[in-house]
PDB file of C-alpha atoms in Angstrom:
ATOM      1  CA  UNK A   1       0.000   0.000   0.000  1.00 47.00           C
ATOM      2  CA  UNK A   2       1.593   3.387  -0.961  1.00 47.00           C
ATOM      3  CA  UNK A   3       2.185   5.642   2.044  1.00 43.00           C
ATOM      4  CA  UNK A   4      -0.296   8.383   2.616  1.00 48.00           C
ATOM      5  CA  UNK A   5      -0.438  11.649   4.406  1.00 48.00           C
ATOM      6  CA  UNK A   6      -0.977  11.194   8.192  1.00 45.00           C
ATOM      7  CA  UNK A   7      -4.894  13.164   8.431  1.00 43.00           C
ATOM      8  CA  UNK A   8      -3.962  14.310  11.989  1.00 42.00           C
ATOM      9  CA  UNK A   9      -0.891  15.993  10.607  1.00 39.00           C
ATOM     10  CA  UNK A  10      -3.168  17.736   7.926  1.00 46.00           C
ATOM     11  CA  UNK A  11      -4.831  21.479   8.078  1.00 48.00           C
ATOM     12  CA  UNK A  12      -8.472  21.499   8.736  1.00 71.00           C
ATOM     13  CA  UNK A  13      -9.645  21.236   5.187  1.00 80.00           C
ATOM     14  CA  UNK A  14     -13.525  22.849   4.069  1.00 84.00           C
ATOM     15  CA  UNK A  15     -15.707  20.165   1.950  1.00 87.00           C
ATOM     16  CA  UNK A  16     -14.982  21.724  -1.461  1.00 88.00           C
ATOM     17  CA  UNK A  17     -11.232  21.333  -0.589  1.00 88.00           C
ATOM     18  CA  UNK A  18     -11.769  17.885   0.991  1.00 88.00           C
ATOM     19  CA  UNK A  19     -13.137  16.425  -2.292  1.00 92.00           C
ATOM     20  CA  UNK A  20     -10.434  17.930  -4.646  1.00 92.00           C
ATOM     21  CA  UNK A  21      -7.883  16.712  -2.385  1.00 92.00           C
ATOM     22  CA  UNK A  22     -10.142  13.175  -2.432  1.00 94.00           C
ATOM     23  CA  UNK A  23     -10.310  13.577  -6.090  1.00 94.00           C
ATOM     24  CA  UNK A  24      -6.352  14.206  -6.122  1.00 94.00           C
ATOM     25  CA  UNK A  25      -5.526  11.155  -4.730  1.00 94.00           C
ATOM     26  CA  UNK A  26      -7.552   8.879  -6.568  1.00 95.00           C
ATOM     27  CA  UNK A  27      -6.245  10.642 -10.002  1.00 93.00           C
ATOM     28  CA  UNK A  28      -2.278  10.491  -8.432  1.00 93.00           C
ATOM     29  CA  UNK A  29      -3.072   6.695  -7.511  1.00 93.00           C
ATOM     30  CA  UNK A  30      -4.382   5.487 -10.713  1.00 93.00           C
ATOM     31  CA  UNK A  31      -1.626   7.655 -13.085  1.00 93.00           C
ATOM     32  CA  UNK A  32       1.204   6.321 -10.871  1.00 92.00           C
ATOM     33  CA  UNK A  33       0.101   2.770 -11.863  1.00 91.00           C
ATOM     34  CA  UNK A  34      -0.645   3.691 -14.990  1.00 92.00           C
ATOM     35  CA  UNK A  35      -3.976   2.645 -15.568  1.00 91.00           C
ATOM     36  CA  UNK A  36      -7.112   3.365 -17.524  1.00 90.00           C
ATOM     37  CA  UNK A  37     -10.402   3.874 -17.124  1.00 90.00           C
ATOM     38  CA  UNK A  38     -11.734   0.665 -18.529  1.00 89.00           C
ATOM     39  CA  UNK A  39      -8.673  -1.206 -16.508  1.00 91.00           C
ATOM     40  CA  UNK A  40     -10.338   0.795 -13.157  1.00 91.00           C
ATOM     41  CA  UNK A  41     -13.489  -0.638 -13.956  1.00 89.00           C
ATOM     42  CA  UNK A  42     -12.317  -4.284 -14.119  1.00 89.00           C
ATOM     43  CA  UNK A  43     -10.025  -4.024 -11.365  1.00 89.00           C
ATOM     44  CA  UNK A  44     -12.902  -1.845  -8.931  1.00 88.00           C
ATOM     45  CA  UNK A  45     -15.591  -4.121  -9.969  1.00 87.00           C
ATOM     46  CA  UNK A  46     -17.510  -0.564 -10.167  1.00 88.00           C
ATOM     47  CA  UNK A  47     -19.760   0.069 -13.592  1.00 86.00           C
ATOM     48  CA  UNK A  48     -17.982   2.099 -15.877  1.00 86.00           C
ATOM     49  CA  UNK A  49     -20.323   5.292 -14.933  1.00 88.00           C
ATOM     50  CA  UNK A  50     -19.358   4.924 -11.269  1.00 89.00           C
ATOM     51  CA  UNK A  51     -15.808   5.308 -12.308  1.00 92.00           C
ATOM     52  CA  UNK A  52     -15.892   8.055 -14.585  1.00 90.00           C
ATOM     53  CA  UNK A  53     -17.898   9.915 -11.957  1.00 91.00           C
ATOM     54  CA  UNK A  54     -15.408   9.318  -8.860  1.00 93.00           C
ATOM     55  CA  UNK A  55     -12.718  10.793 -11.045  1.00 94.00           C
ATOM     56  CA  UNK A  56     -14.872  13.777 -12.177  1.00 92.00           C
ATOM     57  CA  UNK A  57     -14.570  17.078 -10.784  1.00 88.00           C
ATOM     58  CA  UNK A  58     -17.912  17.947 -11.855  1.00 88.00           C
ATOM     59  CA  UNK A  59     -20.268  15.171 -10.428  1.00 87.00           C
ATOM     60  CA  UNK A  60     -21.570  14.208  -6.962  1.00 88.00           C
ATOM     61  CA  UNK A  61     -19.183  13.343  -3.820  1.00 90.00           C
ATOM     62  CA  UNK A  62     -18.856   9.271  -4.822  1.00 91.00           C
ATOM     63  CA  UNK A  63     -19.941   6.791  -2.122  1.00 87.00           C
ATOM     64  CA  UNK A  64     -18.383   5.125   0.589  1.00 85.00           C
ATOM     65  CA  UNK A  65     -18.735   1.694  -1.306  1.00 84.00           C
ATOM     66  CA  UNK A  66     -16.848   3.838  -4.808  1.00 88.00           C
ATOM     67  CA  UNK A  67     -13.986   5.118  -2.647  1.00 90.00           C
ATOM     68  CA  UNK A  68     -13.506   1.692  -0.943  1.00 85.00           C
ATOM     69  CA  UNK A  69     -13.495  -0.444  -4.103  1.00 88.00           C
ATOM     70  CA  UNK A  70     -11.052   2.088  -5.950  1.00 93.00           C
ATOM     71  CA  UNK A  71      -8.713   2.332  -2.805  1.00 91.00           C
ATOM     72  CA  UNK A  72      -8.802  -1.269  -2.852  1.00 88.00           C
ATOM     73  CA  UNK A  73      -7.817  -0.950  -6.597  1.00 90.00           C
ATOM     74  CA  UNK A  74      -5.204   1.149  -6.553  1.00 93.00           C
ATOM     75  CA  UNK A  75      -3.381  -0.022  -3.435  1.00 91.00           C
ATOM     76  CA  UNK A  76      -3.919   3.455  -1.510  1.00 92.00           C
ATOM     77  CA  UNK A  77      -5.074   4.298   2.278  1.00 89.00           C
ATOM     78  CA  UNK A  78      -9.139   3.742   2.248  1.00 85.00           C
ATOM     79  CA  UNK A  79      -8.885   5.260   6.229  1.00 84.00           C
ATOM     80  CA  UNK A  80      -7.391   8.559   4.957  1.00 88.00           C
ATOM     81  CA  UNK A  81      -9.535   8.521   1.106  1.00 91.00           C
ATOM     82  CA  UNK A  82     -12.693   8.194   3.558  1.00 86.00           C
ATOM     83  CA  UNK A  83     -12.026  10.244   5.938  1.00 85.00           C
ATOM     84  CA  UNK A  84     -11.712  13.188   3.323  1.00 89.00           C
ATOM     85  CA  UNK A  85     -14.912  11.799   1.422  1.00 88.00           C
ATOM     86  CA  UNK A  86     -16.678  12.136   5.291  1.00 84.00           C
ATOM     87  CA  UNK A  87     -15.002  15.875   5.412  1.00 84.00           C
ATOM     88  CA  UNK A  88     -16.393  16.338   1.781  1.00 86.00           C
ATOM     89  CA  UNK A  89     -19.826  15.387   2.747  1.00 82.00           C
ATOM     90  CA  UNK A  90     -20.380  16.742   5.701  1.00 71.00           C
ATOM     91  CA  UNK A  91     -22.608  19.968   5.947  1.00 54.00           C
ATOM     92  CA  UNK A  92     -21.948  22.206   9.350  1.00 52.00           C
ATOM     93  CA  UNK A  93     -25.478  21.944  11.245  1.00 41.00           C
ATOM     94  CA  UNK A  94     -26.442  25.393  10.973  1.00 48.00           C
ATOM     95  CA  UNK A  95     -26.078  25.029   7.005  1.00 50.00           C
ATOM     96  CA  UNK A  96     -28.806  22.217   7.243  1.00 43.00           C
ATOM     97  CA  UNK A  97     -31.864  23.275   5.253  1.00 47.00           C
ATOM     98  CA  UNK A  98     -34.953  22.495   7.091  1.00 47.00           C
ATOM     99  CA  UNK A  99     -35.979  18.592   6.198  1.00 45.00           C
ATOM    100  CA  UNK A 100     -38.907  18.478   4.298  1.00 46.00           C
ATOM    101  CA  UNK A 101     -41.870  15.372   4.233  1.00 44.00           C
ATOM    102  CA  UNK A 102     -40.879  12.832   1.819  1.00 41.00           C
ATOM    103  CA  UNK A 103     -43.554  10.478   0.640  1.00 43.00           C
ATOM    104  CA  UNK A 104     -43.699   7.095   0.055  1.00 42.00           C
ATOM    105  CA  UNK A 105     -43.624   7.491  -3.147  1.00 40.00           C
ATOM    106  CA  UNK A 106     -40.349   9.419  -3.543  1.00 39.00           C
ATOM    107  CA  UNK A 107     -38.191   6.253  -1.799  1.00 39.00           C
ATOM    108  CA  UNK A 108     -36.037   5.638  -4.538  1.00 44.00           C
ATOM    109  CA  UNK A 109     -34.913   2.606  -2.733  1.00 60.00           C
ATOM    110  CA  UNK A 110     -36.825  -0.383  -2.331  1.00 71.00           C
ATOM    111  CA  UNK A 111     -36.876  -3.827  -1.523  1.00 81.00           C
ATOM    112  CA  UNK A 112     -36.209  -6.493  -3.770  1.00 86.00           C
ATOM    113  CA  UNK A 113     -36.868 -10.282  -3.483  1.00 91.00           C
ATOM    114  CA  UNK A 114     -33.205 -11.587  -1.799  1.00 92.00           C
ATOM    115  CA  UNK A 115     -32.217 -14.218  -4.426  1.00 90.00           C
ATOM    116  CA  UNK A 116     -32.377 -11.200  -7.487  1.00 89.00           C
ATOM    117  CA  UNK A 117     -29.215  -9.456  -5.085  1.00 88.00           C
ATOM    118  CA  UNK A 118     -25.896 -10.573  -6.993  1.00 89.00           C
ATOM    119  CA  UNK A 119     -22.661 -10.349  -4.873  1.00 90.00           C
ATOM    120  CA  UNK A 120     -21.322  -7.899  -7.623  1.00 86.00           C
ATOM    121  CA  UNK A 121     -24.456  -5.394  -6.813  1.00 85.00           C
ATOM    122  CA  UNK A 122     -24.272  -5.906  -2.922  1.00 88.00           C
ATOM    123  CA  UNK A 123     -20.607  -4.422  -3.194  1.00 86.00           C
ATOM    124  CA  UNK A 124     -18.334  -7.959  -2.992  1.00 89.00           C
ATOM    125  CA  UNK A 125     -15.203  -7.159  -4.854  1.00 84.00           C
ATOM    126  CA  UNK A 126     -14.255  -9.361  -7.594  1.00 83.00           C
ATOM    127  CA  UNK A 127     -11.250 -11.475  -8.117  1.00 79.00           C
ATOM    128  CA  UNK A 128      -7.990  -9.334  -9.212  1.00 74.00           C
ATOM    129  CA  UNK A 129      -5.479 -10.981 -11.709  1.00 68.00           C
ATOM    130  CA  UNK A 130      -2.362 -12.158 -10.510  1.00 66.00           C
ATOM    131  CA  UNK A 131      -0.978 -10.659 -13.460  1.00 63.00           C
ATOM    132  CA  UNK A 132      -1.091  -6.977 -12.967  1.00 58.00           C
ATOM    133  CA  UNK A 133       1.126  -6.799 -16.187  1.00 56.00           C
ATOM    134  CA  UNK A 134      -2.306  -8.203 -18.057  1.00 55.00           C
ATOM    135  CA  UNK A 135      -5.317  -6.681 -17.420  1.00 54.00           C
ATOM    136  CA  UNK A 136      -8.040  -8.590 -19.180  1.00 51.00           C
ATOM    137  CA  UNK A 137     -11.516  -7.242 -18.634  1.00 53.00           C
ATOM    138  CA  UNK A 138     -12.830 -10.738 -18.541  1.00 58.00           C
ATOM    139  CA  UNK A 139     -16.239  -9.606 -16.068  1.00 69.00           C
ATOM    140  CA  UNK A 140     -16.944  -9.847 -13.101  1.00 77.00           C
ATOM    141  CA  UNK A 141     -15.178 -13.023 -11.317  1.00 83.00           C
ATOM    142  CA  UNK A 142     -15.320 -14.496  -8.108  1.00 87.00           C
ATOM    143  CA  UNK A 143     -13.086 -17.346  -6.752  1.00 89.00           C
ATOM    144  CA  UNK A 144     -14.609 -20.335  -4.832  1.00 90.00           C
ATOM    145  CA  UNK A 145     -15.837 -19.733  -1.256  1.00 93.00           C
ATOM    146  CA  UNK A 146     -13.703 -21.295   1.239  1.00 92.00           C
ATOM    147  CA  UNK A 147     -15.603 -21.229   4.622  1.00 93.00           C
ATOM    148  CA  UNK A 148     -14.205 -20.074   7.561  1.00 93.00           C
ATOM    149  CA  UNK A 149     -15.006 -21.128  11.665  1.00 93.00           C
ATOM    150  CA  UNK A 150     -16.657 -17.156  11.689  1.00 94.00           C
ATOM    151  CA  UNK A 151     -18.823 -18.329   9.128  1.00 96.00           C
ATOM    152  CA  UNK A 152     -20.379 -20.432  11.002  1.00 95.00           C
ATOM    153  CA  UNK A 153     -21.232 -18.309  13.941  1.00 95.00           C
ATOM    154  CA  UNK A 154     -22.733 -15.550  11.181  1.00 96.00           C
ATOM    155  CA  UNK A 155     -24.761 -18.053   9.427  1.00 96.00           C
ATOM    156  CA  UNK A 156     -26.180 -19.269  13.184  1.00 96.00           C
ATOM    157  CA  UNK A 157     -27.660 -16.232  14.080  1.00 96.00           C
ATOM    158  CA  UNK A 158     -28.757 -15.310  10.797  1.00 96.00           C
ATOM    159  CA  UNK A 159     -30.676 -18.370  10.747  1.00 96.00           C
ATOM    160  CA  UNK A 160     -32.216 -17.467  14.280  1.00 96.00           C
ATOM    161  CA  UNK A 161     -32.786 -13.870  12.998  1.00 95.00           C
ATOM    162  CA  UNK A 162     -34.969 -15.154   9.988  1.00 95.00           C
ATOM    163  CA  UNK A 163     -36.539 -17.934  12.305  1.00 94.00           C
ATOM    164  CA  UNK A 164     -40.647 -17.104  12.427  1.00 91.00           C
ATOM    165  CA  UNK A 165     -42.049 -14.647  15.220  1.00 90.00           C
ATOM    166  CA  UNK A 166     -37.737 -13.827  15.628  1.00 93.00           C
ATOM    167  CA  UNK A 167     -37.499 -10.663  17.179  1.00 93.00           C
ATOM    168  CA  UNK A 168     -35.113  -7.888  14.743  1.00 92.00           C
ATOM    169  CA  UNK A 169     -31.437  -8.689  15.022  1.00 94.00           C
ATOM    170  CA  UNK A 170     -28.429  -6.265  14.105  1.00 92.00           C
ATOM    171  CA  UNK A 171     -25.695  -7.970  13.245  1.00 93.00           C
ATOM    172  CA  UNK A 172     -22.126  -6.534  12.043  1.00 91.00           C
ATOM    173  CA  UNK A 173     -19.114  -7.997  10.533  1.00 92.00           C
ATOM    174  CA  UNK A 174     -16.165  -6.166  11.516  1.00 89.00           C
ATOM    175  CA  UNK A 175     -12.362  -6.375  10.289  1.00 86.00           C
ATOM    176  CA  UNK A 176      -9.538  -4.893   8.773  1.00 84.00           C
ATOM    177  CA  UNK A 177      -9.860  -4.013   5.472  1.00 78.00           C
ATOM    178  CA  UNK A 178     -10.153  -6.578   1.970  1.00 78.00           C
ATOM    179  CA  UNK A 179     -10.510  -9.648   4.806  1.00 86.00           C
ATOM    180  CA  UNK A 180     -13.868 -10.888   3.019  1.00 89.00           C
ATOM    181  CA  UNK A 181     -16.225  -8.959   4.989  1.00 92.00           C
ATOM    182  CA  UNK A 182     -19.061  -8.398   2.577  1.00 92.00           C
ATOM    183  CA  UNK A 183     -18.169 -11.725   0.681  1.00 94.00           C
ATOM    184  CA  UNK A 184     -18.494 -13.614   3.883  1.00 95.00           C
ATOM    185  CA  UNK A 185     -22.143 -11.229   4.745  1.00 96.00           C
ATOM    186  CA  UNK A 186     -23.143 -12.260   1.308  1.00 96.00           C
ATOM    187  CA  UNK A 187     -22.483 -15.806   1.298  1.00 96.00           C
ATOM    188  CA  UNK A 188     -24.589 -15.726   4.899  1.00 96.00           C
ATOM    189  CA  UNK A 189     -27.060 -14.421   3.604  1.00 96.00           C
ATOM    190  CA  UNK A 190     -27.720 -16.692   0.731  1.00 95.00           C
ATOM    191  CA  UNK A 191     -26.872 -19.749   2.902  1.00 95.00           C
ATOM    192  CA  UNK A 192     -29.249 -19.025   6.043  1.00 96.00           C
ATOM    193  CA  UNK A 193     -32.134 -16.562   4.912  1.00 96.00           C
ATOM    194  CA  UNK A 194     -35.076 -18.102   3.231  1.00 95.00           C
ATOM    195  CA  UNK A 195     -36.018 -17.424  -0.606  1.00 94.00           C
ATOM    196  CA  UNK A 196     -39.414 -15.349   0.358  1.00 93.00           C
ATOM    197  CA  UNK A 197     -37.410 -12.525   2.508  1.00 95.00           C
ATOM    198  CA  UNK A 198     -36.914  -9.425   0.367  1.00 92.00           C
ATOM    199  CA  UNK A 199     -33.350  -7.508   0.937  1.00 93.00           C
ATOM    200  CA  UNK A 200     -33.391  -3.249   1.191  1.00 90.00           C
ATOM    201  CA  UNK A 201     -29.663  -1.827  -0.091  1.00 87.00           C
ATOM    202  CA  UNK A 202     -30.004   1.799   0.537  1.00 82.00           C
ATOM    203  CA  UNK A 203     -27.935   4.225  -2.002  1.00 73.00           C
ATOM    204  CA  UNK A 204     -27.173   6.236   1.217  1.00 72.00           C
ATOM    205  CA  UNK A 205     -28.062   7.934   4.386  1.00 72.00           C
ATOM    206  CA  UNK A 206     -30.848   9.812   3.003  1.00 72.00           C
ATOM    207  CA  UNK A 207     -32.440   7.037   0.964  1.00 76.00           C
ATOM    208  CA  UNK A 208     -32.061   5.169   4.287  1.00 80.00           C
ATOM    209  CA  UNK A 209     -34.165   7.517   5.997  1.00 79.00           C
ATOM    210  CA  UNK A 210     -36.378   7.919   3.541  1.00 79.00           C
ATOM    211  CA  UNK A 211     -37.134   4.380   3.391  1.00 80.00           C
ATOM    212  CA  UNK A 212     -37.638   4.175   7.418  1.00 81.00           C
ATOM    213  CA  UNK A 213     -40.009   7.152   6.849  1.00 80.00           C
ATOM    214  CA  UNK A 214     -41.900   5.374   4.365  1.00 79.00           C
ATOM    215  CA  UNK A 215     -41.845   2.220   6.015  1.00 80.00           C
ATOM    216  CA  UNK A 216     -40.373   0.225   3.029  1.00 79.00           C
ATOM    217  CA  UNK A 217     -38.997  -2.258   5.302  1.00 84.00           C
ATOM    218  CA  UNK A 218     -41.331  -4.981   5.852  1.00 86.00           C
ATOM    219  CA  UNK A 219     -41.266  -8.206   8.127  1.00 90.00           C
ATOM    220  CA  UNK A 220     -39.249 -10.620   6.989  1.00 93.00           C
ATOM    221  CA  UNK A 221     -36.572  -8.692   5.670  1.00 94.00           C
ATOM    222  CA  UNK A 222     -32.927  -7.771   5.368  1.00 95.00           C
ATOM    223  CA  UNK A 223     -31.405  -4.520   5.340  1.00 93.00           C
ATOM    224  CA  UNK A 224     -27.978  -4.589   4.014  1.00 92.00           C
ATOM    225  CA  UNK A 225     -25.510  -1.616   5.223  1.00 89.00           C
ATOM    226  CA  UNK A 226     -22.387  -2.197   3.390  1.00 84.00           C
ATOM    227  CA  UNK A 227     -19.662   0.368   5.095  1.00 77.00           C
ATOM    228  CA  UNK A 228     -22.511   0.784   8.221  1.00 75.00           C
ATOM    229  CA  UNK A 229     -20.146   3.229   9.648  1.00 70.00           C
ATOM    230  CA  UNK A 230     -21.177   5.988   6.968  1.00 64.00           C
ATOM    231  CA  UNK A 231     -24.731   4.754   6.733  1.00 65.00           C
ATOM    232  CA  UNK A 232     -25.441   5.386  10.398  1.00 66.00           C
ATOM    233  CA  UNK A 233     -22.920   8.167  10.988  1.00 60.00           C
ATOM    234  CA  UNK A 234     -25.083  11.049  13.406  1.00 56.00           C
ATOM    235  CA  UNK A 235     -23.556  13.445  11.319  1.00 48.00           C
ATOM    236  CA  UNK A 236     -25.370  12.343   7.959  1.00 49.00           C
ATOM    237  CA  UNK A 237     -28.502  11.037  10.229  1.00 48.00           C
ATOM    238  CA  UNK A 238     -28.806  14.589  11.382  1.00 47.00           C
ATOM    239  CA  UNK A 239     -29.449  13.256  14.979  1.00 41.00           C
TER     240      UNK A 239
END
């Protein structure tokens, strides 16, 4: 992993500053490896869109999920590369328009039965060549599952979690970065849940509030929070 500036050591930077810097590092990561656009893509896993976007200065903060897969990608510091993205995000409180009433109908996000999720859409990175001298852009590839004794424990309580009259259950996977985590959540999930629960993947904080608003989330459910940290951050929560 290449070495990255220390954030404590770092002046206090304002959003717009944040995400150029953010923006900076992603462009200084991928030149220095000397990669393009369609080779980000294939290594990322992210659609082609997603990448162009992360790299533009003219769209949208990316996501958590973006600047984890493209850290991942290029080898660089996903603590510091999030940490500006949460700077970049961030609106002071008193800058905070007044929320206004969503409706149902305006929840972008909704549920979806569990078995139409594919690990590629729930965030799983793919496999990466062991040949960084070839990139082929043969899809999106994923090597065999090998179980491990954690995945046993996860699958146990998901299976008591989707057990009839089960009480809700929050469950987290936690550990260092590209250790499986959302491989091993996915591979749960598809082992232990039953075919007729339908799975919520909010784009963000908002859509996740929207979607509590709206109750979208029905019994029998699962609501995946890939990078939870961001997702339930007070700071994007407003509360």
């Amino acid at each position: 992993m290449d070495a990255q500036p220390d954030p404590e050591s770092q002046v206090a930077l304002s959003p717009e500053e944040a995400l150029v810097e953010l923006r900076r590092q992603l462009k200084a990561g991928r030149l220095k490896k000397r990669l393009s656009m369609d080779q980000m893509k294939t290594r990322s896993g992210l659609g082609r869109t997603v990448v162009s976007q992360a790299f533009s200065p003219n769209a949208p903060p990316p996501s958590a999920a973006t600047v984890n897969a493209l850290a991942d990608a290029l080898g660089l510091d996903t603590n510091y590369l999030l940490d500006l993205l949460y700077t970049a995000t961030t609106v002071p409180v008193g800058a905070r328009p007044a929320p206004r009433p969503t409706p149902p109908s305006a929840v972008l996000d909704r549920s979806r039965p569990i078995r139409s999720w594919t690990a590629k859409r729930l965030g799983v990175h793919p496999a990466i060549s062991g040949r960084p001298d070839r990139q082929v852009d043969a899809g999106f590839v994923l090597p065999a599952y090998v179980p491990r004794p954690h995945d046993d424990e996860l699958r146990e309580r998901l299976v008591a979690a989707a057990a009839e009259q089960a009480p809700p259950a929050l469950v987290v996977v936690r550990g260092p970065s590209c250790t499986g985590k959302t491989r091993t959540a996915f591979e749960a999930v598809q082992h232990a849940v039953p075919d007729d629960f339908q799975l919520l993947v909010p784009a963000n904080a908002s859509s996740l509030l929207m979607a509590l608003t709206a109750n979208a989330l029905t019994p029998r459910s699962v609501l995946w929070l890939d990078d939870a940290q961001w997702a339930l951050s007070p700071v994007f929560l407003g509360s």
